Amino acid sequence: MLVRSILVNWNDFLRQMRFLSLYAFSFFYVLLSSFTAKGQNVQWASKVLEVSSELSSKQNAALQALGAPSVFPQGGNSPSAWEPGSKTKIQFIKIGFKKPMKPQQIVVAENYKPGAVSKIVLIDKTGKEHVVKRLKPKPIKEEKRILCLPLQHIDFETTSMKLYLDIKNFEEMPQIDAIGMSEEKEAFQPKINLANIDMEGSDAVNLGDSVNTIFKEIAPIISPDNRTLYFTRDNDPQNIGGEKQDIW
């Protein structure tokens, strides 16, 4: 029988959180793997050749723009995306790709403050730069977007690209999650292939007055031994761990 108990053993709580973190990591790894598989028609940048600036050498570094999107689909400010480290109005990143390609479209995952992309340059095998797209950079209402830029008459193969940002009209620094190119004309649409999980019994069930109350109760966690239920309760006068929420 489930019995309500106030959490008083902090070490026990930390053990439960470590278990939950490992479970959550495994779950989101599955989601990410499915996401990248769905985007296999896009070749994502594999190396950084040059960058105007970066916020640090790890978080928000230029290398965070490599590979398939890692911040999407949720988007938002993230250390896992490239963020320029200078307020100079023109910033750029030059990236390389493993496979030579005549791209039909460029894909840019703008996870935070989109609208700053001003120019796309492709470099052919002789090192000549070709400006293939110019845009009018400006802040937009959306907090994130997948920018798909169709190209025409690309008659040379490329393994490198320069992406320019014009940030002079942006109060907050834009971020770039990923950069790719595709030989397909159809606009890239990121999708998540959700794991086939049996959701039977997942509907909320009131466990009676010994557990549930009139207050909002969320985020239930069952301990690994299946003997303890933890959950968060909002605005209960009996809460002792915070003004608005407590773990029961």
mmCIF file of N, CA and C in Angstrom, residues 92-202:
data_model
loop_
_atom_site.group_PDB
_atom_site.id
_atom_site.type_symbol
_atom_site.label_atom_id
_atom_site.label_comp_id
_atom_site.label_asym_id
_atom_site.label_seq_id
_atom_site.Cartn_x
_atom_site.Cartn_y
_atom_site.Cartn_z
ATOM 1 N N PHE A 92 31.060 35.115 -38.647
ATOM 2 C CA PHE A 92 30.951 34.018 -39.609
ATOM 3 C C PHE A 92 31.524 32.738 -39.021
ATOM 4 N N ILE A 93 31.102 31.633 -39.607
ATOM 5 C CA ILE A 93 31.680 30.326 -39.316
ATOM 6 C C ILE A 93 31.903 29.612 -40.638
ATOM 7 N N LYS A 94 33.078 29.037 -40.792
ATOM 8 C CA LYS A 94 33.403 28.255 -41.987
ATOM 9 C C LYS A 94 33.483 26.795 -41.573
ATOM 10 N N ILE A 95 32.672 25.964 -42.215
ATOM 11 C CA ILE A 95 32.612 24.565 -41.834
ATOM 12 C C ILE A 95 32.901 23.664 -43.015
ATOM 13 N N GLY A 96 33.315 22.432 -42.707
ATOM 14 C CA GLY A 96 33.613 21.448 -43.732
ATOM 15 C C GLY A 96 32.663 20.267 -43.678
ATOM 16 N N PHE A 97 32.546 19.570 -44.812
ATOM 17 C CA PHE A 97 31.679 18.402 -44.947
ATOM 18 C C PHE A 97 32.499 17.224 -45.471
ATOM 19 N N LYS A 98 32.119 16.021 -45.086
ATOM 20 C CA LYS A 98 32.877 14.835 -45.470
ATOM 21 C C LYS A 98 32.717 14.491 -46.945
ATOM 22 N N LYS A 99 31.512 14.642 -47.474
ATOM 23 C CA LYS A 99 31.203 14.177 -48.824
ATOM 24 C C LYS A 99 31.011 15.353 -49.779
ATOM 25 N N PRO A 100 31.724 15.369 -50.921
ATOM 26 C CA PRO A 100 31.481 16.420 -51.918
ATOM 27 C C PRO A 100 30.034 16.368 -52.404
ATOM 28 N N MET A 101 29.467 17.538 -52.632
ATOM 29 C CA MET A 101 28.047 17.595 -52.981
ATOM 30 C C MET A 101 27.757 18.831 -53.820
ATOM 31 N N LYS A 102 26.780 18.691 -54.735
ATOM 32 C CA LYS A 102 26.201 19.835 -55.425
ATOM 33 C C LYS A 102 24.861 20.125 -54.750
ATOM 34 N N PRO A 103 24.854 20.963 -53.744
ATOM 35 C CA PRO A 103 23.641 21.111 -52.924
ATOM 36 C C PRO A 103 22.507 21.807 -53.658
ATOM 37 N N GLN A 104 21.289 21.354 -53.355
ATOM 38 C CA GLN A 104 20.075 21.995 -53.840
ATOM 39 C C GLN A 104 19.445 22.882 -52.763
ATOM 40 N N GLN A 105 19.869 22.700 -51.524
ATOM 41 C CA GLN A 105 19.383 23.558 -50.450
ATOM 42 C C GLN A 105 20.380 23.568 -49.293
ATOM 43 N N ILE A 106 20.350 24.661 -48.552
ATOM 44 C CA ILE A 106 21.125 24.821 -47.326
ATOM 45 C C ILE A 106 20.145 24.805 -46.161
ATOM 46 N N VAL A 107 20.515 24.119 -45.095
ATOM 47 C CA VAL A 107 19.667 24.016 -43.907
ATOM 48 C C VAL A 107 20.424 24.581 -42.709
ATOM 49 N N VAL A 108 19.804 25.536 -42.031
ATOM 50 C CA VAL A 108 20.415 26.144 -40.845
ATOM 51 C C VAL A 108 19.430 26.027 -39.687
ATOM 52 N N ALA A 109 19.854 25.371 -38.620
ATOM 53 C CA ALA A 109 19.018 25.247 -37.422
ATOM 54 C C ALA A 109 19.331 26.421 -36.499
ATOM 55 N N GLU A 110 18.428 27.401 -36.494
ATOM 56 C CA GLU A 110 18.588 28.591 -35.652
ATOM 57 C C GLU A 110 17.793 28.362 -34.365
ATOM 58 N N ASN A 111 18.462 27.933 -33.344
ATOM 59 C CA ASN A 111 17.752 27.540 -32.118
ATOM 60 C C ASN A 111 17.384 28.715 -31.224
ATOM 61 N N TYR A 112 18.062 29.870 -31.408
ATOM 62 C CA TYR A 112 17.785 31.005 -30.520
ATOM 63 C C TYR A 112 17.989 32.313 -31.275
ATOM 64 N N LYS A 113 16.993 33.192 -31.168
ATOM 65 C CA LYS A 113 17.014 34.506 -31.820
ATOM 66 C C LYS A 113 17.341 34.398 -33.314
ATOM 67 N N PRO A 114 16.495 33.708 -34.064
ATOM 68 C CA PRO A 114 16.745 33.531 -35.497
ATOM 69 C C PRO A 114 16.574 34.828 -36.276
ATOM 70 N N GLY A 115 17.108 34.800 -37.502
ATOM 71 C CA GLY A 115 16.959 35.944 -38.397
ATOM 72 C C GLY A 115 18.250 36.655 -38.716
ATOM 73 N N ALA A 116 19.371 36.214 -38.139
ATOM 74 C CA ALA A 116 20.639 36.929 -38.308
ATOM 75 C C ALA A 116 21.442 36.471 -39.518
ATOM 76 N N VAL A 117 21.069 35.348 -40.134
ATOM 77 C CA VAL A 117 21.835 34.847 -41.279
ATOM 78 C C VAL A 117 21.760 35.859 -42.420
ATOM 79 N N SER A 118 22.925 36.279 -42.913
ATOM 80 C CA SER A 118 22.962 37.323 -43.941
ATOM 81 C C SER A 118 23.526 36.843 -45.272
ATOM 82 N N LYS A 119 24.353 35.804 -45.229
ATOM 83 C CA LYS A 119 24.994 35.378 -46.484
ATOM 84 C C LYS A 119 25.483 33.934 -46.355
ATOM 85 N N ILE A 120 25.359 33.193 -47.469
ATOM 86 C CA ILE A 120 25.888 31.835 -47.555
ATOM 87 C C ILE A 120 26.892 31.792 -48.702
ATOM 88 N N VAL A 121 28.075 31.285 -48.412
ATOM 89 C CA VAL A 121 29.139 31.174 -49.409
ATOM 90 C C VAL A 121 29.576 29.715 -49.501
ATOM 91 N N LEU A 122 29.614 29.174 -50.718
ATOM 92 C CA LEU A 122 30.145 27.838 -50.951
ATOM 93 C C LEU A 122 31.519 27.950 -51.585
ATOM 94 N N ILE A 123 32.411 27.048 -51.214
ATOM 95 C CA ILE A 123 33.781 27.058 -51.731
ATOM 96 C C ILE A 123 33.984 25.832 -52.604
ATOM 97 N N ASP A 124 34.425 26.031 -53.848
ATOM 98 C CA ASP A 124 34.637 24.890 -54.742
ATOM 99 C C ASP A 124 36.007 24.262 -54.479
ATOM 100 N N LYS A 125 36.340 23.209 -55.238
ATOM 101 C CA LYS A 125 37.566 22.448 -54.971
ATOM 102 C C LYS A 125 38.836 23.236 -55.287
ATOM 103 N N THR A 126 38.712 24.331 -56.037
ATOM 104 C CA THR A 126 39.873 25.180 -56.318
ATOM 105 C C THR A 126 40.078 26.237 -55.239
ATOM 106 N N GLY A 127 39.132 26.344 -54.310
ATOM 107 C CA GLY A 127 39.226 27.349 -53.259
ATOM 108 C C GLY A 127 38.473 28.627 -53.567
ATOM 109 N N LYS A 128 37.824 28.683 -54.735
ATOM 110 C CA LYS A 128 37.072 29.884 -55.097
ATOM 111 C C LYS A 128 35.771 29.954 -54.306
ATOM 112 N N GLU A 129 35.460 31.148 -53.821
ATOM 113 C CA GLU A 129 34.236 31.351 -53.047
ATOM 114 C C GLU A 129 33.097 31.810 -53.957
ATOM 115 N N HIS A 130 31.923 31.218 -53.746
ATOM 116 C CA HIS A 130 30.732 31.559 -54.519
ATOM 117 C C HIS A 130 29.625 31.981 -53.556
ATOM 118 N N VAL A 131 29.181 33.217 -53.674
ATOM 119 C CA VAL A 131 28.049 33.671 -52.865
ATOM 120 C C VAL A 131 26.779 33.100 -53.485
ATOM 121 N N VAL A 132 26.119 32.207 -52.772
ATOM 122 C CA VAL A 132 24.940 31.531 -53.325
ATOM 123 C C VAL A 132 23.640 32.041 -52.712
ATOM 124 N N LYS A 133 23.731 32.805 -51.647
ATOM 125 C CA LYS A 133 22.514 33.327 -51.013
ATOM 126 C C LYS A 133 22.837 34.577 -50.218
ATOM 127 N N ARG A 134 22.021 35.603 -50.418
ATOM 128 C CA ARG A 134 22.067 36.816 -49.594
ATOM 129 C C ARG A 134 20.690 37.020 -48.973
ATOM 130 N N LEU A 135 20.672 37.377 -47.708
ATOM 131 C CA LEU A 135 19.417 37.597 -47.006
ATOM 132 C C LEU A 135 19.445 38.945 -46.302
ATOM 133 N N LYS A 136 18.262 39.420 -45.941
ATOM 134 C CA LYS A 136 18.154 40.653 -45.173
ATOM 135 C C LYS A 136 17.967 40.284 -43.703
ATOM 136 N N PRO A 137 19.040 40.368 -42.932
ATOM 137 C CA PRO A 137 18.940 39.930 -41.533
ATOM 138 C C PRO A 137 18.125 40.892 -40.683
ATOM 139 N N LYS A 138 17.268 40.343 -39.853
ATOM 140 C CA LYS A 138 16.483 41.138 -38.913
ATOM 141 C C LYS A 138 15.859 40.204 -37.885
ATOM 142 N N PRO A 139 15.645 40.675 -36.667
ATOM 143 C CA PRO A 139 14.983 39.841 -35.657
ATOM 144 C C PRO A 139 13.570 39.479 -36.107
ATOM 145 N N ILE A 140 13.147 38.271 -35.788
ATOM 146 C CA ILE A 140 11.798 37.830 -36.119
ATOM 147 C C ILE A 140 11.080 37.407 -34.837
ATOM 148 N N LYS A 141 9.768 37.211 -34.952
ATOM 149 C CA LYS A 141 8.967 36.894 -33.767
ATOM 150 C C LYS A 141 9.281 35.508 -33.213
ATOM 151 N N GLU A 142 9.557 34.562 -34.103
ATOM 152 C CA GLU A 142 9.818 33.196 -33.658
ATOM 153 C C GLU A 142 11.087 33.142 -32.805
ATOM 154 N N GLU A 143 11.067 32.271 -31.812
ATOM 155 C CA GLU A 143 12.233 32.082 -30.950
ATOM 156 C C GLU A 143 13.193 31.046 -31.526
ATOM 157 N N LYS A 144 12.746 30.304 -32.521
ATOM 158 C CA LYS A 144 13.578 29.278 -33.154
ATOM 159 C C LYS A 144 13.029 29.027 -34.548
ATOM 160 N N ARG A 145 13.845 28.469 -35.418
ATOM 161 C CA ARG A 145 13.350 28.050 -36.728
ATOM 162 C C ARG A 145 14.393 27.188 -37.431
ATOM 163 N N ILE A 146 13.915 26.353 -38.348
ATOM 164 C CA ILE A 146 14.771 25.645 -39.291
ATOM 165 C C ILE A 146 14.726 26.442 -40.586
ATOM 166 N N LEU A 147 15.838 27.053 -40.944
ATOM 167 C CA LEU A 147 15.918 27.881 -42.144
ATOM 168 C C LEU A 147 16.355 27.014 -43.320
ATOM 169 N N CYS A 148 15.476 26.859 -44.310
ATOM 170 C CA CYS A 148 15.769 26.087 -45.517
ATOM 171 C C CYS A 148 15.914 27.052 -46.686
ATOM 172 N N LEU A 149 17.077 27.057 -47.291
ATOM 173 C CA LEU A 149 17.379 27.997 -48.369
ATOM 174 C C LEU A 149 17.587 27.228 -49.671
ATOM 175 N N PRO A 150 16.617 27.261 -50.590
ATOM 176 C CA PRO A 150 16.782 26.570 -51.871
ATOM 177 C C PRO A 150 17.845 27.254 -52.727
ATOM 178 N N LEU A 151 18.601 26.438 -53.443
ATOM 179 C CA LEU A 151 19.644 26.950 -54.331
ATOM 180 C C LEU A 151 19.321 26.567 -55.768
ATOM 181 N N GLN A 152 19.872 27.326 -56.708
ATOM 182 C CA GLN A 152 19.650 27.052 -58.121
ATOM 183 C C GLN A 152 20.969 27.066 -58.872
ATOM 184 N N HIS A 153 21.070 26.136 -59.826
ATOM 185 C CA HIS A 153 22.185 26.120 -60.778
ATOM 186 C C HIS A 153 23.550 26.026 -60.089
ATOM 187 N N ILE A 154 23.666 25.163 -59.096
ATOM 188 C CA ILE A 154 24.972 24.899 -58.501
ATOM 189 C C ILE A 154 25.642 23.819 -59.348
ATOM 190 N N ASP A 155 26.639 24.206 -60.141
ATOM 191 C CA ASP A 155 27.263 23.279 -61.087
ATOM 192 C C ASP A 155 28.647 22.832 -60.634
ATOM 193 N N PHE A 156 28.935 22.961 -59.351
ATOM 194 C CA PHE A 156 30.237 22.532 -58.831
ATOM 195 C C PHE A 156 30.023 21.799 -57.508
ATOM 196 N N GLU A 157 30.938 20.909 -57.198
ATOM 197 C CA GLU A 157 30.876 20.207 -55.925
ATOM 198 C C GLU A 157 31.582 21.017 -54.845
ATOM 199 N N THR A 158 31.102 20.861 -53.639
ATOM 200 C CA THR A 158 31.695 21.596 -52.522
ATOM 201 C C THR A 158 31.790 20.705 -51.293
ATOM 202 N N THR A 159 32.795 20.992 -50.480
ATOM 203 C CA THR A 159 32.918 20.339 -49.172
ATOM 204 C C THR A 159 33.100 21.369 -48.063
ATOM 205 N N SER A 160 32.905 22.637 -48.388
ATOM 206 C CA SER A 160 33.041 23.668 -47.350
ATOM 207 C C SER A 160 32.104 24.832 -47.622
ATOM 208 N N MET A 161 31.750 25.517 -46.559
ATOM 209 C CA MET A 161 30.757 26.586 -46.617
ATOM 210 C C MET A 161 31.087 27.642 -45.575
ATOM 211 N N LYS A 162 30.744 28.884 -45.882
ATOM 212 C CA LYS A 162 30.805 29.976 -44.916
ATOM 213 C C LYS A 162 29.397 30.494 -44.674
ATOM 214 N N LEU A 163 29.050 30.622 -43.424
ATOM 215 C CA LEU A 163 27.762 31.192 -43.037
ATOM 216 C C LEU A 163 28.028 32.484 -42.279
ATOM 217 N N TYR A 164 27.414 33.574 -42.742
ATOM 218 C CA TYR A 164 27.620 34.891 -42.129
ATOM 219 C C TYR A 164 26.393 35.304 -41.323
ATOM 220 N N LEU A 165 26.644 35.920 -40.185
ATOM 221 C CA LEU A 165 25.596 36.501 -39.353
ATOM 222 C C LEU A 165 25.810 38.002 -39.258
ATOM 223 N N ASP A 166 24.724 38.754 -39.383
ATOM 224 C CA ASP A 166 24.749 40.200 -39.137
ATOM 225 C C ASP A 166 23.929 40.448 -37.876
ATOM 226 N N ILE A 167 24.611 40.771 -36.780
ATOM 227 C CA ILE A 167 23.947 40.819 -35.470
ATOM 228 C C ILE A 167 23.716 42.238 -34.961
ATOM 229 N N LYS A 168 23.915 43.229 -35.828
ATOM 230 C CA LYS A 168 23.864 44.609 -35.340
ATOM 231 C C LYS A 168 22.495 45.007 -34.791
ATOM 232 N N ASN A 169 21.431 44.378 -35.247
ATOM 233 C CA ASN A 169 20.083 44.746 -34.784
ATOM 234 C C ASN A 169 19.527 43.795 -33.725
ATOM 235 N N PHE A 170 20.388 42.950 -33.179
ATOM 236 C CA PHE A 170 19.946 41.957 -32.203
ATOM 237 C C PHE A 170 20.401 42.345 -30.801
ATOM 238 N N GLU A 171 19.441 42.429 -29.883
ATOM 239 C CA GLU A 171 19.773 42.741 -28.497
ATOM 240 C C GLU A 171 20.449 41.564 -27.811
ATOM 241 N N GLU A 172 19.994 40.356 -28.114
ATOM 242 C CA GLU A 172 20.618 39.145 -27.593
ATOM 243 C C GLU A 172 21.323 38.418 -28.726
ATOM 244 N N MET A 173 22.384 37.711 -28.383
ATOM 245 C CA MET A 173 23.187 37.046 -29.401
ATOM 246 C C MET A 173 22.465 35.826 -29.975
ATOM 247 N N PRO A 174 22.336 35.743 -31.292
ATOM 248 C CA PRO A 174 21.739 34.559 -31.915
ATOM 249 C C PRO A 174 22.636 33.333 -31.727
ATOM 250 N N GLN A 175 22.031 32.165 -31.847
ATOM 251 C CA GLN A 175 22.762 30.909 -31.749
ATOM 252 C C GLN A 175 22.428 30.016 -32.940
ATOM 253 N N ILE A 176 23.419 29.208 -33.339
ATOM 254 C CA ILE A 176 23.252 28.272 -34.446
ATOM 255 C C ILE A 176 23.498 26.860 -33.930
ATOM 256 N N ASP A 177 22.502 26.009 -34.102
ATOM 257 C CA ASP A 177 22.559 24.636 -33.608
ATOM 258 C C ASP A 177 23.241 23.697 -34.603
ATOM 259 N N ALA A 178 22.954 23.864 -35.889
ATOM 260 C CA ALA A 178 23.496 22.953 -36.899
ATOM 261 C C ALA A 178 23.414 23.600 -38.271
ATOM 262 N N ILE A 179 24.300 23.147 -39.166
ATOM 263 C CA ILE A 179 24.337 23.646 -40.544
ATOM 264 C C ILE A 179 24.499 22.448 -41.467
ATOM 265 N N GLY A 180 23.651 22.368 -42.485
ATOM 266 C CA GLY A 180 23.726 21.232 -43.391
ATOM 267 C C GLY A 180 23.425 21.617 -44.820
ATOM 268 N N MET A 181 23.620 20.660 -45.716
ATOM 269 C CA MET A 181 23.258 20.863 -47.115
ATOM 270 C C MET A 181 22.686 19.565 -47.652
ATOM 271 N N SER A 182 21.851 19.704 -48.678
ATOM 272 C CA SER A 182 21.146 18.544 -49.218
ATOM 273 C C SER A 182 21.062 18.639 -50.729
ATOM 274 N N GLU A 183 21.061 17.479 -51.376
ATOM 275 C CA GLU A 183 20.879 17.423 -52.822
ATOM 276 C C GLU A 183 19.408 17.341 -53.201
ATOM 277 N N GLU A 184 18.535 17.329 -52.217
ATOM 278 C CA GLU A 184 17.100 17.280 -52.465
ATOM 279 C C GLU A 184 16.508 18.685 -52.462
ATOM 280 N N LYS A 185 15.534 18.908 -53.319
ATOM 281 C CA LYS A 185 14.895 20.215 -53.405
ATOM 282 C C LYS A 185 13.815 20.405 -52.347
ATOM 283 N N GLU A 186 13.198 19.307 -51.942
ATOM 284 C CA GLU A 186 12.132 19.399 -50.940
ATOM 285 C C GLU A 186 12.686 19.918 -49.622
ATOM 286 N N ALA A 187 11.999 20.903 -49.051
ATOM 287 C CA ALA A 187 12.471 21.534 -47.819
ATOM 288 C C ALA A 187 12.598 20.512 -46.698
ATOM 289 N N PHE A 188 13.693 20.586 -45.994
ATOM 290 C CA PHE A 188 13.941 19.679 -44.872
ATOM 291 C C PHE A 188 12.953 19.947 -43.746
ATOM 292 N N GLN A 189 12.351 18.884 -43.233
ATOM 293 C CA GLN A 189 11.420 18.983 -42.113
ATOM 294 C C GLN A 189 11.891 18.050 -41.005
ATOM 295 N N PRO A 190 12.402 18.608 -39.908
ATOM 296 C CA PRO A 190 12.859 17.733 -38.821
ATOM 297 C C PRO A 190 11.699 16.986 -38.200
ATOM 298 N N LYS A 191 11.909 15.716 -37.931
ATOM 299 C CA LYS A 191 10.877 14.885 -37.322
ATOM 300 C C LYS A 191 11.508 14.015 -36.245
ATOM 301 N N ILE A 192 10.699 13.674 -35.270
ATOM 302 C CA ILE A 192 11.130 12.744 -34.234
ATOM 303 C C ILE A 192 10.352 11.454 -34.398
ATOM 304 N N ASN A 193 11.076 10.355 -34.516
ATOM 305 C CA ASN A 193 10.436 9.044 -34.593
ATOM 306 C C ASN A 193 10.337 8.497 -33.176
ATOM 307 N N LEU A 194 9.206 8.705 -32.539
ATOM 308 C CA LEU A 194 9.044 8.305 -31.148
ATOM 309 C C LEU A 194 9.143 6.791 -30.993
ATOM 310 N N ALA A 195 9.785 6.391 -29.910
ATOM 311 C CA ALA A 195 9.903 4.963 -29.622
ATOM 312 C C ALA A 195 8.519 4.363 -29.399
ATOM 313 N N ASN A 196 8.382 3.109 -29.785
ATOM 314 C CA ASN A 196 7.109 2.406 -29.613
ATOM 315 C C ASN A 196 7.000 1.933 -28.168
ATOM 316 N N ILE A 197 6.411 2.763 -27.315
ATOM 317 C CA ILE A 197 6.322 2.484 -25.887
ATOM 318 C C ILE A 197 4.884 2.157 -25.527
ATOM 319 N N ASP A 198 4.702 1.079 -24.786
ATOM 320 C CA ASP A 198 3.371 0.693 -24.324
ATOM 321 C C ASP A 198 2.927 1.665 -23.241
ATOM 322 N N MET A 199 1.906 2.472 -23.541
ATOM 323 C CA MET A 199 1.434 3.493 -22.607
ATOM 324 C C MET A 199 0.234 3.023 -21.795
ATOM 325 N N GLU A 200 -0.061 1.712 -21.823
ATOM 326 C CA GLU A 200 -1.185 1.194 -21.057
ATOM 327 C C GLU A 200 -0.981 1.463 -19.564
ATOM 328 N N GLY A 201 -1.994 1.972 -18.942
ATOM 329 C CA GLY A 201 -1.893 2.278 -17.517
ATOM 330 C C GLY A 201 -1.250 3.609 -17.222
ATOM 331 N N SER A 202 -1.046 4.445 -18.251
ATOM 332 C CA SER A 202 -0.371 5.720 -18.050
ATOM 333 C C SER A 202 -1.325 6.849 -17.671
#
